Coordinates of C-alpha atoms in Angstrom, one line a residue:
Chain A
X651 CA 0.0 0.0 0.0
X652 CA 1.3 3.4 -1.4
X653 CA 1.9 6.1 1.9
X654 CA 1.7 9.2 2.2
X655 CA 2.5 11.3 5.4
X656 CA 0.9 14.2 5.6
X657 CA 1.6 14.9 9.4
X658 CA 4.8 17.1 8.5
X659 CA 3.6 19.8 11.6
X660 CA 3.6 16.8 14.5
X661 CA 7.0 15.7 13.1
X662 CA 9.3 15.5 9.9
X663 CA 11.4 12.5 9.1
X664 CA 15.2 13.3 9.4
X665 CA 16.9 14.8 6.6
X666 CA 19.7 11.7 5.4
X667 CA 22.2 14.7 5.4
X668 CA 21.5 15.3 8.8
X669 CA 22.3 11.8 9.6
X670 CA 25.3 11.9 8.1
X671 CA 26.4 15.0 9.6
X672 CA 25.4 13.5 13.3
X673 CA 26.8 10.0 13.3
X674 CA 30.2 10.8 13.8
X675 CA 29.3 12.2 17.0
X676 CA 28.0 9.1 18.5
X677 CA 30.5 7.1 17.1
X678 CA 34.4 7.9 17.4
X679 CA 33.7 11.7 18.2
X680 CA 32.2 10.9 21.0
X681 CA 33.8 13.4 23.7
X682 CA 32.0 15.6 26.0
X683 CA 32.1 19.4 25.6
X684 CA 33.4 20.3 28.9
X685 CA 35.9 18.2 28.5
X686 CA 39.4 19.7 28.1
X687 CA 41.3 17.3 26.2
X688 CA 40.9 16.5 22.6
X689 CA 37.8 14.6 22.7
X690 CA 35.9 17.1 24.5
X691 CA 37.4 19.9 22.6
X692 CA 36.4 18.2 18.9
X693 CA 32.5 18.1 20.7
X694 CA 33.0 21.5 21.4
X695 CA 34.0 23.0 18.6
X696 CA 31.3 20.6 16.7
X697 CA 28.5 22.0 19.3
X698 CA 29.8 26.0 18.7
X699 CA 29.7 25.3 14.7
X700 CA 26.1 23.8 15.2
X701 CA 24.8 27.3 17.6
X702 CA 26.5 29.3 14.6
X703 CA 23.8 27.7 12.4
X704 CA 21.2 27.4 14.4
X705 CA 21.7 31.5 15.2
X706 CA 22.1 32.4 11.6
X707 CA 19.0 30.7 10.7
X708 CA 17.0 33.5 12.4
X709 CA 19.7 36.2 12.4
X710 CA 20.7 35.6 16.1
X711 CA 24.2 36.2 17.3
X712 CA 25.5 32.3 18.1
X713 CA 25.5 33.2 22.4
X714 CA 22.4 34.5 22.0
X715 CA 21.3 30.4 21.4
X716 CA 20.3 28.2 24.4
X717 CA 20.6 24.6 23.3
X718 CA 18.1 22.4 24.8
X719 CA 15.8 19.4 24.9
X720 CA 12.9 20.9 22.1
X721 CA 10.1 23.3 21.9
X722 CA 8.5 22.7 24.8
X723 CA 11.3 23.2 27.3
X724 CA 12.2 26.1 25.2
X725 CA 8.9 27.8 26.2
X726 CA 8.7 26.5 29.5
X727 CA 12.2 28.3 30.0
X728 CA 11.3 31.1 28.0
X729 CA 8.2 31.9 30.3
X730 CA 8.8 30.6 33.6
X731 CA 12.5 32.0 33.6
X732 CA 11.4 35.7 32.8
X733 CA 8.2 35.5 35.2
X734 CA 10.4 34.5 38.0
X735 CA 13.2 37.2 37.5
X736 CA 10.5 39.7 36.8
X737 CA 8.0 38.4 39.4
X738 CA 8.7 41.7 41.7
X739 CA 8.0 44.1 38.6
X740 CA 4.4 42.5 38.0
X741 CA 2.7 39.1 37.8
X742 CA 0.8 39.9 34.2
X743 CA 1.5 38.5 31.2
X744 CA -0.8 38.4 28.0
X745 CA -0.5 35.3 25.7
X746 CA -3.2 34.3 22.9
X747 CA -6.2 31.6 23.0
X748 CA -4.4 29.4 20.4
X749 CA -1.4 29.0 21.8
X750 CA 0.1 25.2 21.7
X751 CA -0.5 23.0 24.9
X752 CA 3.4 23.9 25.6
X753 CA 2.9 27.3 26.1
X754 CA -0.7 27.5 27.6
X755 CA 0.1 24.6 30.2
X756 CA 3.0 26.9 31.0
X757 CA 0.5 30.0 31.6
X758 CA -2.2 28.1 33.3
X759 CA 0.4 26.7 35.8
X760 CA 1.3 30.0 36.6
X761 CA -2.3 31.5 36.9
X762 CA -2.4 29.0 39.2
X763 CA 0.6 30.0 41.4
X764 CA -1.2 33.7 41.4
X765 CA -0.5 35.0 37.9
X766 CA -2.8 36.9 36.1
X767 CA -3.4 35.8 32.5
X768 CA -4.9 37.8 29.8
X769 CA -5.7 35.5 26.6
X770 CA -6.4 37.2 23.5
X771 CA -8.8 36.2 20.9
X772 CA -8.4 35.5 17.4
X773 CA -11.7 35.7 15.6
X774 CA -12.7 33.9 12.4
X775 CA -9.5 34.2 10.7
X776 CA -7.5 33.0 13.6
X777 CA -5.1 35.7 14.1
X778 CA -4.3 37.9 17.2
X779 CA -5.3 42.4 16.5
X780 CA -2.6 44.3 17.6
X781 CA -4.8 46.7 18.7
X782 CA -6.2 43.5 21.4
X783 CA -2.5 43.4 22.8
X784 CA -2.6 47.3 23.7
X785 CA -5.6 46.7 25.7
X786 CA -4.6 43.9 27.0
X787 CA -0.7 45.7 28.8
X788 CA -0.8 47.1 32.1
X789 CA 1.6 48.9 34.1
X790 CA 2.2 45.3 35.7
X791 CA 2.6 43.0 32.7
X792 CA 5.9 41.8 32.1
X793 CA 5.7 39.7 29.1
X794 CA 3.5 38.9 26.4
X795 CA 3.8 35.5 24.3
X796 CA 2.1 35.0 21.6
X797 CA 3.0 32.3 19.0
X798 CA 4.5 33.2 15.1
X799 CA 2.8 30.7 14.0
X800 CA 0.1 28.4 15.0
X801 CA 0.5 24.4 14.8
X802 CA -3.2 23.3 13.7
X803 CA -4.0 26.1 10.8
X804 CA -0.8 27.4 10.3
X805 CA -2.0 31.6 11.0
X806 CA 0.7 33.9 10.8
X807 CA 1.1 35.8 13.6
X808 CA 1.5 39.7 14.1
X809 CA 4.7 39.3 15.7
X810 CA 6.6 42.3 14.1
X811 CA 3.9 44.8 15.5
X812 CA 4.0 43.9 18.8
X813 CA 7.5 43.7 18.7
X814 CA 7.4 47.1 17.8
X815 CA 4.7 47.9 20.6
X816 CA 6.8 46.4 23.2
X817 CA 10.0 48.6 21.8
X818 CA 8.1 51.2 22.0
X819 CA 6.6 50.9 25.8
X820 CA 10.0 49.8 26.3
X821 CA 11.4 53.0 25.1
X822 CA 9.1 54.8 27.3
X823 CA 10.5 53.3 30.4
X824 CA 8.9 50.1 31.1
X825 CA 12.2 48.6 31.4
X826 CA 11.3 45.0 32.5
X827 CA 8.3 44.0 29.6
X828 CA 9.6 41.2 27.2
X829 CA 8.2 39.7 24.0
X830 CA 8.5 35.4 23.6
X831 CA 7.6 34.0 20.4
X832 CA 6.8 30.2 20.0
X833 CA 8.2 29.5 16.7
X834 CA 8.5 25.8 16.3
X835 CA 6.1 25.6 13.5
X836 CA 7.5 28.2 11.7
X837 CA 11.6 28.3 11.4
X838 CA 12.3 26.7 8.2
X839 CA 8.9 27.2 6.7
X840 CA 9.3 31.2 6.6
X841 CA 12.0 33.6 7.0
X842 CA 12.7 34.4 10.6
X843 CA 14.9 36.9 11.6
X844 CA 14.9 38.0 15.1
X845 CA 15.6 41.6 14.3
X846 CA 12.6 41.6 12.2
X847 CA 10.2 40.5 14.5
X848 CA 11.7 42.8 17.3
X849 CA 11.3 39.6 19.8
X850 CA 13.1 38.7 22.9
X851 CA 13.4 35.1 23.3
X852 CA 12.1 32.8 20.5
X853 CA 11.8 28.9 20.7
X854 CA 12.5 26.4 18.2
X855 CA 12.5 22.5 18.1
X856 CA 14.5 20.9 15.4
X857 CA 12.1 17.5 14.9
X858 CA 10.0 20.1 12.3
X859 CA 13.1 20.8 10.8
X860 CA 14.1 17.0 9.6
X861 CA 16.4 16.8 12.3
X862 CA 16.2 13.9 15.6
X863 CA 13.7 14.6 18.3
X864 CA 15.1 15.9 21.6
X865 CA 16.5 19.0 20.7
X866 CA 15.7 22.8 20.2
X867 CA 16.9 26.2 21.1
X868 CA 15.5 29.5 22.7
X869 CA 17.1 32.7 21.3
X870 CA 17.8 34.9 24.2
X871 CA 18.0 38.4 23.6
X872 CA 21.3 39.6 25.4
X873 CA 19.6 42.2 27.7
X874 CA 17.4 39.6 28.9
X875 CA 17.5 38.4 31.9
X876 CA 16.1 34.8 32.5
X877 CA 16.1 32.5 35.8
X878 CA 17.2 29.4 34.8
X879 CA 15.5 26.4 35.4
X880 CA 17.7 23.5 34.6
X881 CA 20.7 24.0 37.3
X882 CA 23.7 22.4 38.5
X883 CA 26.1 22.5 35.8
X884 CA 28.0 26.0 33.8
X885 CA 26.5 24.7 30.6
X886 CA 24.9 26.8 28.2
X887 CA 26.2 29.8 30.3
X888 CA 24.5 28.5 33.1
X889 CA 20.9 29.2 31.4
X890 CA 20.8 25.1 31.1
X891 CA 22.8 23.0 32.6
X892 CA 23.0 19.2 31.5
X893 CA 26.0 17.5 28.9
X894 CA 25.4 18.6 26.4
X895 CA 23.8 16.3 23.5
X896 CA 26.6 16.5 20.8
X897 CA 24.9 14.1 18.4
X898 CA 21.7 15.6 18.4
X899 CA 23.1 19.3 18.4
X900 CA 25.4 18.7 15.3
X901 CA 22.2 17.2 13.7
X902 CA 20.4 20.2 14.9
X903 CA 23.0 22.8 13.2
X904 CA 23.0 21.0 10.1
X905 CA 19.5 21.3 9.6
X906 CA 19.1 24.7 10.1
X907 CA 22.0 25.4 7.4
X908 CA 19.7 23.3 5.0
X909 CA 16.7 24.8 5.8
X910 CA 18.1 28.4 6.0
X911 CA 20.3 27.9 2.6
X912 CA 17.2 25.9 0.7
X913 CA 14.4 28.0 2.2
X914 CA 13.1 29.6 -0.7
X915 CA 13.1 26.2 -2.8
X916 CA 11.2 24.6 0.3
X917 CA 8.5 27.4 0.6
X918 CA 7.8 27.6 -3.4
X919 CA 7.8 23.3 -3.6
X920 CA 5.3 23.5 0.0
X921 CA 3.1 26.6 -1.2
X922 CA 2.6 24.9 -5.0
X923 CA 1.5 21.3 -3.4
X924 CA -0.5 22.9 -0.8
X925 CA -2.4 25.0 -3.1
X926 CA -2.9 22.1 -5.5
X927 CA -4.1 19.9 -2.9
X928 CA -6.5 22.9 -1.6
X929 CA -7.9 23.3 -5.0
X930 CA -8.2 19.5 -5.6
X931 CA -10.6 19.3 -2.4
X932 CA -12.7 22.1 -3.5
X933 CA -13.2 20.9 -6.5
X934 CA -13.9 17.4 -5.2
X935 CA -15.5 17.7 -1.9
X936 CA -18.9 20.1 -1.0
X937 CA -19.6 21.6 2.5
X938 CA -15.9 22.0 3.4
X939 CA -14.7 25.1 5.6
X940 CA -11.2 26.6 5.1
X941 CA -10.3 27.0 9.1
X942 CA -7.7 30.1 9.5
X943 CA -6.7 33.5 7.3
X944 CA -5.6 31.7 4.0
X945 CA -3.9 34.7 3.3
X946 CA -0.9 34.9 5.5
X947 CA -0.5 31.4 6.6
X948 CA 2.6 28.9 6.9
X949 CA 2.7 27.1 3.2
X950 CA 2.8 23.9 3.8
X951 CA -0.7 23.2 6.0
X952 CA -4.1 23.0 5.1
X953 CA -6.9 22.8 7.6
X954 CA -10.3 21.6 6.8
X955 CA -13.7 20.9 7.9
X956 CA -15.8 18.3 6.2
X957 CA -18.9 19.4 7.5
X958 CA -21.2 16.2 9.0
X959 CA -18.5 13.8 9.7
X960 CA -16.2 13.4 12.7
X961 CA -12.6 14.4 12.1
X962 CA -11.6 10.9 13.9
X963 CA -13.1 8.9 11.9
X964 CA -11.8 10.4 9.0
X965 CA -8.1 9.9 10.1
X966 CA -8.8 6.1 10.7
X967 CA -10.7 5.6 7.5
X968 CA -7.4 7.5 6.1
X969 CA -4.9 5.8 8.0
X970 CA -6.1 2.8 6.6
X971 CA -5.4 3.6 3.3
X972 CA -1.9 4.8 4.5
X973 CA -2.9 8.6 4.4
X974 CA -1.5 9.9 7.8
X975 CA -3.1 13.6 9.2
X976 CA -4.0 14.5 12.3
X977 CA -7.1 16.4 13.8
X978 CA -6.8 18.3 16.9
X979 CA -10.7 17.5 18.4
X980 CA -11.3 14.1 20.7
X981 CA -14.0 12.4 21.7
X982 CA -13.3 11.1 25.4
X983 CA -15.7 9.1 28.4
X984 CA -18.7 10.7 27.0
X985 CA -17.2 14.2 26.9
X986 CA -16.3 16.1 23.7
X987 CA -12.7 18.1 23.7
X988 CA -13.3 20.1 20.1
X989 CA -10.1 21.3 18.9
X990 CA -9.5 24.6 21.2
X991 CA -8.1 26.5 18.3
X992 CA -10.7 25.5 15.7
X993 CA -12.8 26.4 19.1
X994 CA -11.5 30.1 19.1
X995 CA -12.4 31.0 15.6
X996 CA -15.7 30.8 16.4
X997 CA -17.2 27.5 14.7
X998 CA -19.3 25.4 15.8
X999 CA -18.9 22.0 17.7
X1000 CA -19.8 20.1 14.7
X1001 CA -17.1 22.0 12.5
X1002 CA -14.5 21.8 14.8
X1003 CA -14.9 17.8 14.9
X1004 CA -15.0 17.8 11.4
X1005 CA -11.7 18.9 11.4
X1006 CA -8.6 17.7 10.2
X1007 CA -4.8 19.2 9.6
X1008 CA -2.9 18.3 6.3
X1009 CA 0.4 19.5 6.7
X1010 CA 3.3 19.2 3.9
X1011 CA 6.5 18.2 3.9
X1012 CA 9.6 19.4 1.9
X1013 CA 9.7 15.3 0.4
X1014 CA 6.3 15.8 0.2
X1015 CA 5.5 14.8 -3.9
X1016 CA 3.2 15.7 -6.5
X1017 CA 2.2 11.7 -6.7
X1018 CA 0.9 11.7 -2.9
X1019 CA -0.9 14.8 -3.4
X1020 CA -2.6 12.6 -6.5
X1021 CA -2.9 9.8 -4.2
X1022 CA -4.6 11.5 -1.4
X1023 CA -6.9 13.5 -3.7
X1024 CA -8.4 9.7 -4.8
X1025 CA -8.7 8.4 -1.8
X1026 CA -9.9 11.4 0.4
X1027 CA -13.5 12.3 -1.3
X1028 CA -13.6 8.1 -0.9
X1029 CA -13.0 8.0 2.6
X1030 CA -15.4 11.7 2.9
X1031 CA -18.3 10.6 1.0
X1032 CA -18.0 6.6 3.0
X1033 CA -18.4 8.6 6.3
X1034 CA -21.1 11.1 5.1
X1035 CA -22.9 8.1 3.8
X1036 CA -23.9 6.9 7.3
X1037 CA -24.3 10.3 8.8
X1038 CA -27.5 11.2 10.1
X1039 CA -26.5 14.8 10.1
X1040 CA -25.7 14.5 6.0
X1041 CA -28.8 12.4 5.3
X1042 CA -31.1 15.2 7.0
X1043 CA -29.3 18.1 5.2
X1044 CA -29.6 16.3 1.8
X1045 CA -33.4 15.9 2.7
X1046 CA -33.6 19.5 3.7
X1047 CA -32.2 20.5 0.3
X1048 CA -34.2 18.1 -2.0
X1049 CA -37.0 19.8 -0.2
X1050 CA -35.9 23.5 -1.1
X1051 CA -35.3 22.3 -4.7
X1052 CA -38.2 20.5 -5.5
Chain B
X232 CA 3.6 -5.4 27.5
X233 CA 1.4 -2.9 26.2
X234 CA 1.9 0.4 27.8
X235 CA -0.9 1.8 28.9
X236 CA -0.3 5.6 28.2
X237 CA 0.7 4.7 24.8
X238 CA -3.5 3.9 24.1
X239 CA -4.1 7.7 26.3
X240 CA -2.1 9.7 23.7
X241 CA -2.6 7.5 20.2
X242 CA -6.5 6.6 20.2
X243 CA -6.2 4.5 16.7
X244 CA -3.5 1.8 18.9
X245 CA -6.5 1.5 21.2
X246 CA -8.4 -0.4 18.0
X247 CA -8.4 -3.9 17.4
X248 CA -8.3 -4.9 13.8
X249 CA -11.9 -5.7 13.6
X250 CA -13.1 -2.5 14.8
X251 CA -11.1 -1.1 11.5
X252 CA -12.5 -3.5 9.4
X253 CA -16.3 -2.5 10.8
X254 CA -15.6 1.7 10.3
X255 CA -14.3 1.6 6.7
X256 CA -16.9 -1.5 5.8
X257 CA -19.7 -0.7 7.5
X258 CA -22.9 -3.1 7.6
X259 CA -26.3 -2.4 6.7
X260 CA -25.6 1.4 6.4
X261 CA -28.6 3.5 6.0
X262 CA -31.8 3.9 6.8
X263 CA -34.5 1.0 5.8
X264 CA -37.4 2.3 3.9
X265 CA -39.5 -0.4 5.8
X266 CA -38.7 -0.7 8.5
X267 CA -41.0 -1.0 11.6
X268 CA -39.0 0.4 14.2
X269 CA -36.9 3.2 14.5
X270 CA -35.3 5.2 17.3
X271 CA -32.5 7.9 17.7
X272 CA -30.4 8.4 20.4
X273 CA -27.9 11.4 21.1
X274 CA -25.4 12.0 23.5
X275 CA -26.1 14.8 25.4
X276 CA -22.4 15.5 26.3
X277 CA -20.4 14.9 23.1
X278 CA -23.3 14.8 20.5
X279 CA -22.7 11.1 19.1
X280 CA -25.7 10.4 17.4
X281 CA -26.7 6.7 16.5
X282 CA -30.1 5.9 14.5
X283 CA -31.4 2.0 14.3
X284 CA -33.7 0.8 11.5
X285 CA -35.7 -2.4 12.5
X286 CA -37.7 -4.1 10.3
X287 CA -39.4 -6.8 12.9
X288 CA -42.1 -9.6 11.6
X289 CA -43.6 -12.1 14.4
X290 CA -41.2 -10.9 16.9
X291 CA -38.2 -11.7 15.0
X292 CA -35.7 -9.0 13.7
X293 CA -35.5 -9.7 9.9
X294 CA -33.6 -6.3 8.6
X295 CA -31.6 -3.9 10.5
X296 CA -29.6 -0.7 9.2
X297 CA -28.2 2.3 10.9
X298 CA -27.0 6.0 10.3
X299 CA -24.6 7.1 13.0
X300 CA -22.7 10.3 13.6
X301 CA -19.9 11.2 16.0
X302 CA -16.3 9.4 17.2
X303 CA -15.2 6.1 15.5
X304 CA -16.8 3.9 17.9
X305 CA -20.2 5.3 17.3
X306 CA -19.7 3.8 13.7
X307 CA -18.7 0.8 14.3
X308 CA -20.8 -0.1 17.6
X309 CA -23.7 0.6 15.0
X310 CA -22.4 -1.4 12.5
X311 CA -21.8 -4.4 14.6
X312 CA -25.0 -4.4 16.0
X313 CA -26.9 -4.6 13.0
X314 CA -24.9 -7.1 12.0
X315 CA -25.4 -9.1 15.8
X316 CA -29.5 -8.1 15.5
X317 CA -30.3 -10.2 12.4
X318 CA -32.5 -12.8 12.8
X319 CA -32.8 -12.4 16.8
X320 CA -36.0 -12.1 18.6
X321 CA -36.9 -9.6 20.4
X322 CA -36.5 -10.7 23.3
X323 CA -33.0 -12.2 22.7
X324 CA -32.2 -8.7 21.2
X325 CA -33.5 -7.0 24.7
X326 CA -30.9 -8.9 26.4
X327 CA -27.9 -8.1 23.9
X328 CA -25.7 -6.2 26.2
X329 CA -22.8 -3.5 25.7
X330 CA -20.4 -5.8 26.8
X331 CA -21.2 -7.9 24.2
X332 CA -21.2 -5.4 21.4
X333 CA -17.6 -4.5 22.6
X334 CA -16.6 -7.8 22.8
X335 CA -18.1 -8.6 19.1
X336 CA -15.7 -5.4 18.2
X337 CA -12.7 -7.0 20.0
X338 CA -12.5 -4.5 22.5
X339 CA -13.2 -0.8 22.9
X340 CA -10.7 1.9 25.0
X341 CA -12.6 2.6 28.6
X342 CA -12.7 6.2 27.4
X343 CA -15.0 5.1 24.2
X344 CA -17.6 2.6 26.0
X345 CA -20.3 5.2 26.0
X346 CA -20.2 4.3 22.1
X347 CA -21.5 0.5 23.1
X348 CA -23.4 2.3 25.6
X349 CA -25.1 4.6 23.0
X350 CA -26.0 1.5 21.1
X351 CA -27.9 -0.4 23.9
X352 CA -29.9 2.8 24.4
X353 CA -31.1 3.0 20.7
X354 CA -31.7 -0.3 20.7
X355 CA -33.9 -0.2 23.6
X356 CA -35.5 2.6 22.5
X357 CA -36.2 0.9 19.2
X358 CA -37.8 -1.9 20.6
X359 CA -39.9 -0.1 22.7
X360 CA -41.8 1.2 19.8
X361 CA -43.2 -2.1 18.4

């Protein structure tokens, strides 16, 4: 049976390259970086050429770069280190309502320990006003985090603007306000330059950039001040202590020299497919809903509703014909856990359990795009077959027509 | 040793082969023009929505068929029991209980039973009616 993964935003596969570039480095180059003799001094220099790549894929200066576990340690540190060293200036911070579960389970723990939390909405087309995040600061906020792009409809963020806001409040004396950006879905799928956006400290996870899970980075703006919360080593200039993962970090550099150096190949091959696939369903498939600003969106993800079926069953009937996707909504004991991003745009519970992500890879081919336009109106039109919803609305219409 | 969290986070380890088989082949899907007896049940909490079609001559089930909407299970626990109601009386199809309609799936995930539970219900409603 032909497959086709299509789940390119929960994880890529690693790039061969990569591979090639890491193994040395768990094999006979195996020294540890805080080692002083030659083994640990070829794992050093191999680990300082990596944080050189990683940093120049989003214009960061190479100690600016906190090597560490992934994305969701970068954004636990990211948040959790600036609200303790800022917890005397204020305990207010402002994220969005569409964060990822790494970044609001961070913020609801802290509401929890007495932080206020204001979360922004993001209306229909799924994307954060600037003029929300004004509102939203207070004399007592000390950082807002909002995401650069989001993981289930791929909505571009407005980063540069509050960057710019937060310059500017910054400029006007509020010394101790910070910007985070969660950009795990986004590096290596769009340019991103941390002078750009203006941002503070910015996460990334290199398992979405066809490199090995288990490793990712938070840019740290040099002004920023951070409580660490990994201790008990000097690593990572004692912003993350732990040995440091040579292997994984080499693997990590050399994927963000592909993705920085072949960025504008991967964006036009992503952005073509996509946009096939897109018209393909449309063309295909009635009562679908585009979920999230098709404008200024990541290029390789797709997010549909099929309206009337059950986004679950449409990943198993796909699954089975080795289509993989993935839809944010569950069905759990009785109780129903729609999707809370496709929740915050306003549709309804029906919509947002018809709904299902197809995100692109960069290996990603015009043949599985064929494939899965064959066998997804199949797989749509099997489910809507037994849906009592579908069978009433087809009723409802014959009515109107005849 | 299957781990336990691994069926939490990946809900499609959590079905058995069978259970597959029943969602993408469904039986007697659709509604039965003539039937005798027919009953909807929703959910209240998560919407699932199951409809049985009984056709039912001298108390003996001769024709079932079902439309169902909501999570996998609610498909397939459908499916199966149509398939488990034909040629039952009614009386032997008042005693089919959820346990057996997850057994005949090989197995449903603790967190999906209201599916087999959903099923009973219709069913019950269903026969009610003649």
């Amino acid at each position: 049976m032909r497959r086709v993964y299509l789940d390119n935003s929960a994880t890529t596969p690693v790039d061969r390259r990569v591979i090639e570039a890491m193994l040395p480095y768990l094999t006979e180059k195996f020294g540890n970086a805080s080692s002083v003799h030659f083994f640990g001094q070829e794992a050093r220099a191999a680990v300082d050429r990596a944080r050189r790549e990683v940093a120049a894929l989003i214009n960061a200066r190479p100690n600016e770069i906190v090597l560490l576990s992934g994305g969701t340690e970068a954004n636990n540190l990211a948040i959790r280190g600036v609200a303790e060293s800022n917890a005397q200036h204020g305990q207010h911070m402002i994220t969005s309502a569409i964060e990822h579960s790494a970044v609001r389970g961070v913020c609801d723990a802290l509401e929890a320990r007495g932080w206020e939390v204001t979360r922004l909405p993001v209306y229909e087309d799924g994307v954060v006003r600037i003029e929300d995040v004004r509102a939203a600061l207070r004399p007592d906020t000390v950082l807002v985090t909002v995401m650069l792009a989001n993981n289930e409809i791929g909505t571009i963020q407005p980063i540069v603007e509050i960057g710019q806001l937060i310059q500017a409040e910054r400029a006007r004396g509020r010394k101790h306000l910070w910007l985070h950006t969660d950009a795990v879905q986004a590096a290596g799928r769009m340019v991103v330059n941390v002078e750009n956006l203006n941002c503070d400290l910015l996460s990334l996870s290199a398992h979405k950039l066809n490199a090995p899970k288990g490793i990712g980075a938070l840019f740290v703006r040099r002004s920023v001040r951070l409580t660490p919360q990994n201790v008990g080593g000097h690593q990572e200039r004692e912003r993350r202590a732990g040995t440091e993962a040579v292997g994984s970090i080499v693997a990590f550099g050399e994927a963000a020299r592909l993705a920085r150096e072949e960025l504008d190949g991967r964006i036009a091959h992503l952005r073509t497919l996509r946009d096939r696939f897109e018209a393909g369903v449309t063309a295909r498939i009635s009562d679908i809903v585009f979920n999230g600003y098709r404008e200024q969106r990541l290029p390789h993800l797709s997010n549909i509703s099929f309206r009337f079926i059950e986004g679950e069953g449409l990943l198993i009937n796909l699954d089975m014909q080795g289509v993989a996707v993935s839809t944010g909504s569950a069905c759990s004991s009785g109780s129903l856990e729609p999707s809370p991003v496709i929740r915050a745009l306003g549709r309804s519970d029906e919509l947002a359990r018809g709904s299902i992500r197809f995100s692109l890879g960069k290996d990603t081919t015009d043949e599985d795009i064929t494939y899965v336009l064959e066998v997804l109106p199949r797989a749509v039109e099997n489910l809507r077959r037994l849906s009592p919803l579908y069978q009433q609305a087809i009723a409802e219409r014959t009515c109107v027509n005849a | 040793m299957t781990n336990p969290q691994s069926t939490i986070r990946n809900p499609q380890s959590a079905y058995s082969a069978r259970f597959k088989e029943h969602l993408t082949n469904p039986r007697h899907a659709g509604a039965l023009a003539d039937a005798n007896a027919v009953a909807e049940c929703v959910n209240p909490i998560c919407g699932d929505r199951l409809q049985l079609f009984l056709r039912i001559r001298d108390q003996r089930i001769e024709a079932a068929g079902f439309l169902a909407y909501g999570c996998p299970p609610t498909v397939a626990c459908g499916s199966v029991l149509t398939e488990m109601l034909q040629g039952l009386t009614t009386d032997q199809a008042q005693r089919l209980t959820r346990r057996e309609i997850i057994d005949a799936l090989g197995g449903l995930p603790a967190r999906k039973s209201h599916a087999a539970a959903l099923a009973v219900e219709t069913l019950h409603t269903a026969l009610a009616k003649i």
